[in-house]
Short mmCIF file of C-alpha atoms in Angstrom, two decimals:
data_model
loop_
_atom_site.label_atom_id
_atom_site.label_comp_id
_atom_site.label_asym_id
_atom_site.label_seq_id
_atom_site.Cartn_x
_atom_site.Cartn_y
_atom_site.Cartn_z
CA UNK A 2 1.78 -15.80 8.43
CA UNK A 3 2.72 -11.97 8.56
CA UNK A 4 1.15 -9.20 10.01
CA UNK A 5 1.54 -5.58 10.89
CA UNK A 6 -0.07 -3.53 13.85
CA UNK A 7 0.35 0.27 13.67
CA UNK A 8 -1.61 0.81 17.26
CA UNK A 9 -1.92 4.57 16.75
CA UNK A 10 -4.36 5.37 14.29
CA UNK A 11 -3.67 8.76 15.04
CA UNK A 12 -1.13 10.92 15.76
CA UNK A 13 -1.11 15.10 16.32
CA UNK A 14 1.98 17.22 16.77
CA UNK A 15 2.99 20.40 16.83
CA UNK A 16 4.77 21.82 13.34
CA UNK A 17 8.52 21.53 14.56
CA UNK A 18 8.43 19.06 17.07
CA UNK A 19 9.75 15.43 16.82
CA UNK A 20 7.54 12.53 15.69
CA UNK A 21 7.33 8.91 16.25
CA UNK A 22 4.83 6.73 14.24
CA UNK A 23 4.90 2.95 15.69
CA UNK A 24 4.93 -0.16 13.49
CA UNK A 25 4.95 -3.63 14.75
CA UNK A 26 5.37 -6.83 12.51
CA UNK A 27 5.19 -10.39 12.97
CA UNK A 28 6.66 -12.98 10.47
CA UNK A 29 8.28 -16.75 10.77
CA UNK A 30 10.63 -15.60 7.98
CA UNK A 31 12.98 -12.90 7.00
CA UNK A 32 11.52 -9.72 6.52
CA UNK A 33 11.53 -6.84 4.28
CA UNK A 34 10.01 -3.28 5.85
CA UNK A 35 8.91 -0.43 4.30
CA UNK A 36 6.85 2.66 5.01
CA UNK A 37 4.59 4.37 2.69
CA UNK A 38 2.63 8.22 2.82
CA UNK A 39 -0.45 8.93 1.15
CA UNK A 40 -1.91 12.50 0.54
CA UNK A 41 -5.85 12.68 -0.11
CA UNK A 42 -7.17 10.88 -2.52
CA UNK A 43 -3.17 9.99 -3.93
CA UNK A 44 -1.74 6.17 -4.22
CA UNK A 45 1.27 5.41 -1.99
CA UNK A 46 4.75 6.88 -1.96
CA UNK A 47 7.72 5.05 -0.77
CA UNK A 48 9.53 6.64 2.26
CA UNK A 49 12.12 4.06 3.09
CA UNK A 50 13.05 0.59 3.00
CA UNK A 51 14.18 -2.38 5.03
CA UNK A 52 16.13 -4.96 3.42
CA UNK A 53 18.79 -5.82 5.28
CA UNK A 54 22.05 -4.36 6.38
CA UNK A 55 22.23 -1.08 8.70
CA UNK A 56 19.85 -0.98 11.14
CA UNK A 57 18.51 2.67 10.62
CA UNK A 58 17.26 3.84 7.57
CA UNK A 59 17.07 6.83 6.73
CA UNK A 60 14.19 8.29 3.82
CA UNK A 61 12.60 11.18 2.03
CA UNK A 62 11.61 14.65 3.71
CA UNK A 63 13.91 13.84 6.59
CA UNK A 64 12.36 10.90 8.03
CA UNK A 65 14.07 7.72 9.29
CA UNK A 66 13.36 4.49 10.97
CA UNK A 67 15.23 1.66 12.82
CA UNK A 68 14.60 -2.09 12.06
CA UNK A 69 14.78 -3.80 15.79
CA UNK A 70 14.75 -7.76 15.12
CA UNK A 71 14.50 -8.29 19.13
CA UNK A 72 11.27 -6.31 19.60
CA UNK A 73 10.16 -6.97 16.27
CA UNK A 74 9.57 -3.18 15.60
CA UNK A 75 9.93 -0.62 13.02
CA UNK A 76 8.85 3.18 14.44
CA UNK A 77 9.02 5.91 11.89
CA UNK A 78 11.05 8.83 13.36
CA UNK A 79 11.13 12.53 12.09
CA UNK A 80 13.53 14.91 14.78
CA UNK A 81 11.13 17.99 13.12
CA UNK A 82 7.96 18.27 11.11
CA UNK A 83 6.41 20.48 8.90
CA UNK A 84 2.53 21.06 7.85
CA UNK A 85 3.18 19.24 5.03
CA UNK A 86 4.12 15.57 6.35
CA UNK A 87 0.49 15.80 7.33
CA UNK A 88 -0.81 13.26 5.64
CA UNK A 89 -1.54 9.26 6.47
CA UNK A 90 1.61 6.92 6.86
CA UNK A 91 1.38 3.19 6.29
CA UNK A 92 3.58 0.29 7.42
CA UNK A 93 4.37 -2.77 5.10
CA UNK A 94 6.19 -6.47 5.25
CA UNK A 95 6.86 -8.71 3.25
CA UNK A 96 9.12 -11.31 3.54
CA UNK A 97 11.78 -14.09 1.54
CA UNK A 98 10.08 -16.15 -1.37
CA UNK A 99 6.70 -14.29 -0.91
CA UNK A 100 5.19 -11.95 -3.48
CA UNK A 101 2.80 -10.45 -1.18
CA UNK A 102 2.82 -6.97 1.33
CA UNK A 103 0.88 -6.84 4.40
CA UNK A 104 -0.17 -3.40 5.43
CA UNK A 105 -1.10 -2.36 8.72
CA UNK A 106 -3.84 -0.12 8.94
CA UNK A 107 -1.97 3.14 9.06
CA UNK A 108 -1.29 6.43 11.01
CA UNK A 109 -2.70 9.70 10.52
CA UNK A 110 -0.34 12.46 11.49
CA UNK A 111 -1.98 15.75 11.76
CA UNK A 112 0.62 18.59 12.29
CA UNK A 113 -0.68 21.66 13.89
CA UNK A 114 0.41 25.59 13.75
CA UNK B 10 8.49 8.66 -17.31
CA UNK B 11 7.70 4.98 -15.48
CA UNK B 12 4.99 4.67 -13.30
CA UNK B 13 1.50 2.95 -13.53
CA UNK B 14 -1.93 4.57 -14.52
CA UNK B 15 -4.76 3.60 -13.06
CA UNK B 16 -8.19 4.88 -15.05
CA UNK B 17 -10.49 6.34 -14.45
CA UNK B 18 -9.61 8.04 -11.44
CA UNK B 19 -13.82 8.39 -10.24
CA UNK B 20 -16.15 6.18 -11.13
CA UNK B 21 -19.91 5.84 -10.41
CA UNK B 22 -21.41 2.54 -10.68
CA UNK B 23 -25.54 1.95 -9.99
CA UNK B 24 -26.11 -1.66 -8.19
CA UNK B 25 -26.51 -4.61 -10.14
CA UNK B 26 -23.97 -3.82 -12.62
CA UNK B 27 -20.26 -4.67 -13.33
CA UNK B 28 -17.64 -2.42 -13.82
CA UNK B 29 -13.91 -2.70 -14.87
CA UNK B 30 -10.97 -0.47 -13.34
CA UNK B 31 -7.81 -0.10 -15.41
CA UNK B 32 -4.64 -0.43 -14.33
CA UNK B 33 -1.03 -0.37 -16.77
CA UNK B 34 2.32 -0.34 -15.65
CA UNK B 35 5.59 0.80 -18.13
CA UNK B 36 8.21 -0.57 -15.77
CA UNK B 37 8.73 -4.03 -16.85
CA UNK B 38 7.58 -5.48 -13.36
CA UNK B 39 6.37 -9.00 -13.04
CA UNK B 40 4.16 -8.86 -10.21
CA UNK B 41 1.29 -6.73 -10.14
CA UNK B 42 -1.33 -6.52 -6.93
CA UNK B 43 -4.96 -4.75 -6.72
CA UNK B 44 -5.52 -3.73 -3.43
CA UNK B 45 -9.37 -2.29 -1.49
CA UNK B 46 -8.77 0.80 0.98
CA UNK B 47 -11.59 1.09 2.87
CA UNK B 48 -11.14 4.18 6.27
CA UNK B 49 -9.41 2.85 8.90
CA UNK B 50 -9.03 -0.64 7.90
CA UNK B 51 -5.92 0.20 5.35
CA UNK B 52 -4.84 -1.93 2.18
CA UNK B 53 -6.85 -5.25 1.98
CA UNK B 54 -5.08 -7.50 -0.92
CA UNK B 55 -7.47 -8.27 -3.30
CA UNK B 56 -5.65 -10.07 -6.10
CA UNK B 57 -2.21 -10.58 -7.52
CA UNK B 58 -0.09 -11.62 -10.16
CA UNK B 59 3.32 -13.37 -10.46
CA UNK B 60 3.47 -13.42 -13.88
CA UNK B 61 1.38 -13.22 -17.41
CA UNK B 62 -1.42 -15.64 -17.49
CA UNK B 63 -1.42 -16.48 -13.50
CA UNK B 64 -3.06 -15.06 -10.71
CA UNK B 65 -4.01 -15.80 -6.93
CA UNK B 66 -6.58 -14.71 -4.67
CA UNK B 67 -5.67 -12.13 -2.35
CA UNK B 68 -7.65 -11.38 1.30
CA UNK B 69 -11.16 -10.14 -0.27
CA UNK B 70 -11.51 -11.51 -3.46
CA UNK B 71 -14.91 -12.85 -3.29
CA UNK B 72 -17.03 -10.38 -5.80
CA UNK B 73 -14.05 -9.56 -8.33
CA UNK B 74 -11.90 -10.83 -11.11
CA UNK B 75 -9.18 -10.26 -12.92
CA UNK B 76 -6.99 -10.95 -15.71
CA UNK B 77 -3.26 -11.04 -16.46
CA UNK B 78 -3.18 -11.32 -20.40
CA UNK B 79 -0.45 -8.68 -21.43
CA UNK B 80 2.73 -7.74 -18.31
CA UNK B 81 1.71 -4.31 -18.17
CA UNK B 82 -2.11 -4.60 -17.78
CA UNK B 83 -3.80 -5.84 -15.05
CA UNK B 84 -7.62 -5.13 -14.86
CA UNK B 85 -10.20 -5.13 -11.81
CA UNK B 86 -13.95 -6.56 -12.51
CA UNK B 87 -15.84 -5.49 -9.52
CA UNK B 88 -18.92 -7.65 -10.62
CA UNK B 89 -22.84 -7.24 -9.14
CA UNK B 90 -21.84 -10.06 -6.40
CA UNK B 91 -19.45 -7.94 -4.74
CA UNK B 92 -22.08 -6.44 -1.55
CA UNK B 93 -20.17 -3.12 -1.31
CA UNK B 94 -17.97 -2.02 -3.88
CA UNK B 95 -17.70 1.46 -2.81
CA UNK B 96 -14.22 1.85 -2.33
CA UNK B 97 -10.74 3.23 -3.06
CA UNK B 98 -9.01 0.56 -5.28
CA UNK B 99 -4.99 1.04 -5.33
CA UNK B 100 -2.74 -0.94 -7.75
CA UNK B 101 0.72 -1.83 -7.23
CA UNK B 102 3.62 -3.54 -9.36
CA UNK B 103 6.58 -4.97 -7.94
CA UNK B 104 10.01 -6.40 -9.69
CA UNK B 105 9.07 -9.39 -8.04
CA UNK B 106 9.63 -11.78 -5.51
CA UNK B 107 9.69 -9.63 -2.15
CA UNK B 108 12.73 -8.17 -2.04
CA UNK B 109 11.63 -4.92 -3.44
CA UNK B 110 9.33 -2.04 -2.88
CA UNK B 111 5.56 -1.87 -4.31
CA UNK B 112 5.19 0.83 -7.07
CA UNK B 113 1.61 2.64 -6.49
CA UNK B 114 -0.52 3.88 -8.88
CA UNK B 115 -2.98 6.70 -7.95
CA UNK B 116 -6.22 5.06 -7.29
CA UNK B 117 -9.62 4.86 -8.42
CA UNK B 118 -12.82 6.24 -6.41
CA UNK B 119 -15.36 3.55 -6.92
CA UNK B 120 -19.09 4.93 -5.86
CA UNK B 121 -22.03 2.90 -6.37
CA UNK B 122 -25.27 5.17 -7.00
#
């Protein structure tokens, strides 16, 4: 079975400074990764994928994340943020020969003035 | 443009009756998903579909149905059994087997009155 823990369920930081957003997965097969943001009352928007390959991946709006097999982790990074990347970021696997995502339970990143 | 449309984007519902939620997609994916977004618990899988005429159970599918009669339509019954509807529903297409990202639409604000 797969799962996904994002243990902050909350995260504020100052507009400028950097940002991490944690995301933890476990699966017995090989896994895709992707995160997701969603504004107020919006679906889900694609940030960045995992397939395979390169280790870091880099995104949309500046962010990037690195795929780390060992510690079976996947942290959003952005070196900078604005006001706008406030908004709720969600963590997803899914894996070979399975049709289904797992979300975790997401992040809400509040940048402040 | 692609994309899926989900309709109608609020809906008000009084107890004891059913309701359907639209959702159609226009980029030829095989797999689409409904999924229940509830605060702080993030995307519960509800149901999804591999392909026309089939569809599994997700997590929480106890109190809806579905059906997968045409590729690009997928619609949500939340029926009278379902204990509390209220809800953001979210559906998602894929290409299909996991290898690729979901495809959001924007969501529908279920309310029951």
């Amino acid at each position: 079975a797969q799962s996904v823990t994002q243990l902050d369920s909350q995260v504020p930081v100052f507009e400028e400074a950097p940002v991490e957003l944690r995301c933890n997965y476990s699966s017995s097969v090989s896994v895709y990764l992707f995160w997701y943001v969603q504004y107020p009352n919006q679906g889900l928007q694609l940030l960045l994928k995992y397939l395979s390959g390169s280790t870091l991946v880099k995104g949309i709006n500046g962010f990037e994340a690195e795929f780390n097999k060992s510690q079976t982790s996947f942290h959003l990074r952005k070196p900078s943020v604005h006001i706008s990347d406030t908004a709720e970021y969600f963590c997803a696997v899914s894996g070979e020969g399975t049709y289904k995502y797992i979300f975790g339970t997401g992040t809400r990143l509040k940048v402040l003035a | 443009d692609g994309g899926i449309t989900q309709s109608p984007k609020y809906l008000f519902r009084k107890e004891g009756q059913n309701v359907t939620l639209s959702c159609e997609q226009n980029l030829n994916h095989d797999a689409m998903y409904w999924y229940r977004q509830d605060p702080g618990q993030g995307l519960r899988l509800i149901y999804y579909s591999q392909i026309v005429n089939d569809f599994q159970k997700g997590d929480i599918a106890e109190g809806y149905s579905v059906s997968r009669e045409k590729k690009e339509s997928f619609p949500l019954t939340v029926t009278s059994a379902q204990k509390n509807p209220t809800a953001f529903y979210l559906c998602a297409s894929s290409i299909g087997v996991g290898r690729r990202e979901a495809f959001f639409g924007q969501g529908t604000r279920l309310t029951v009155v």
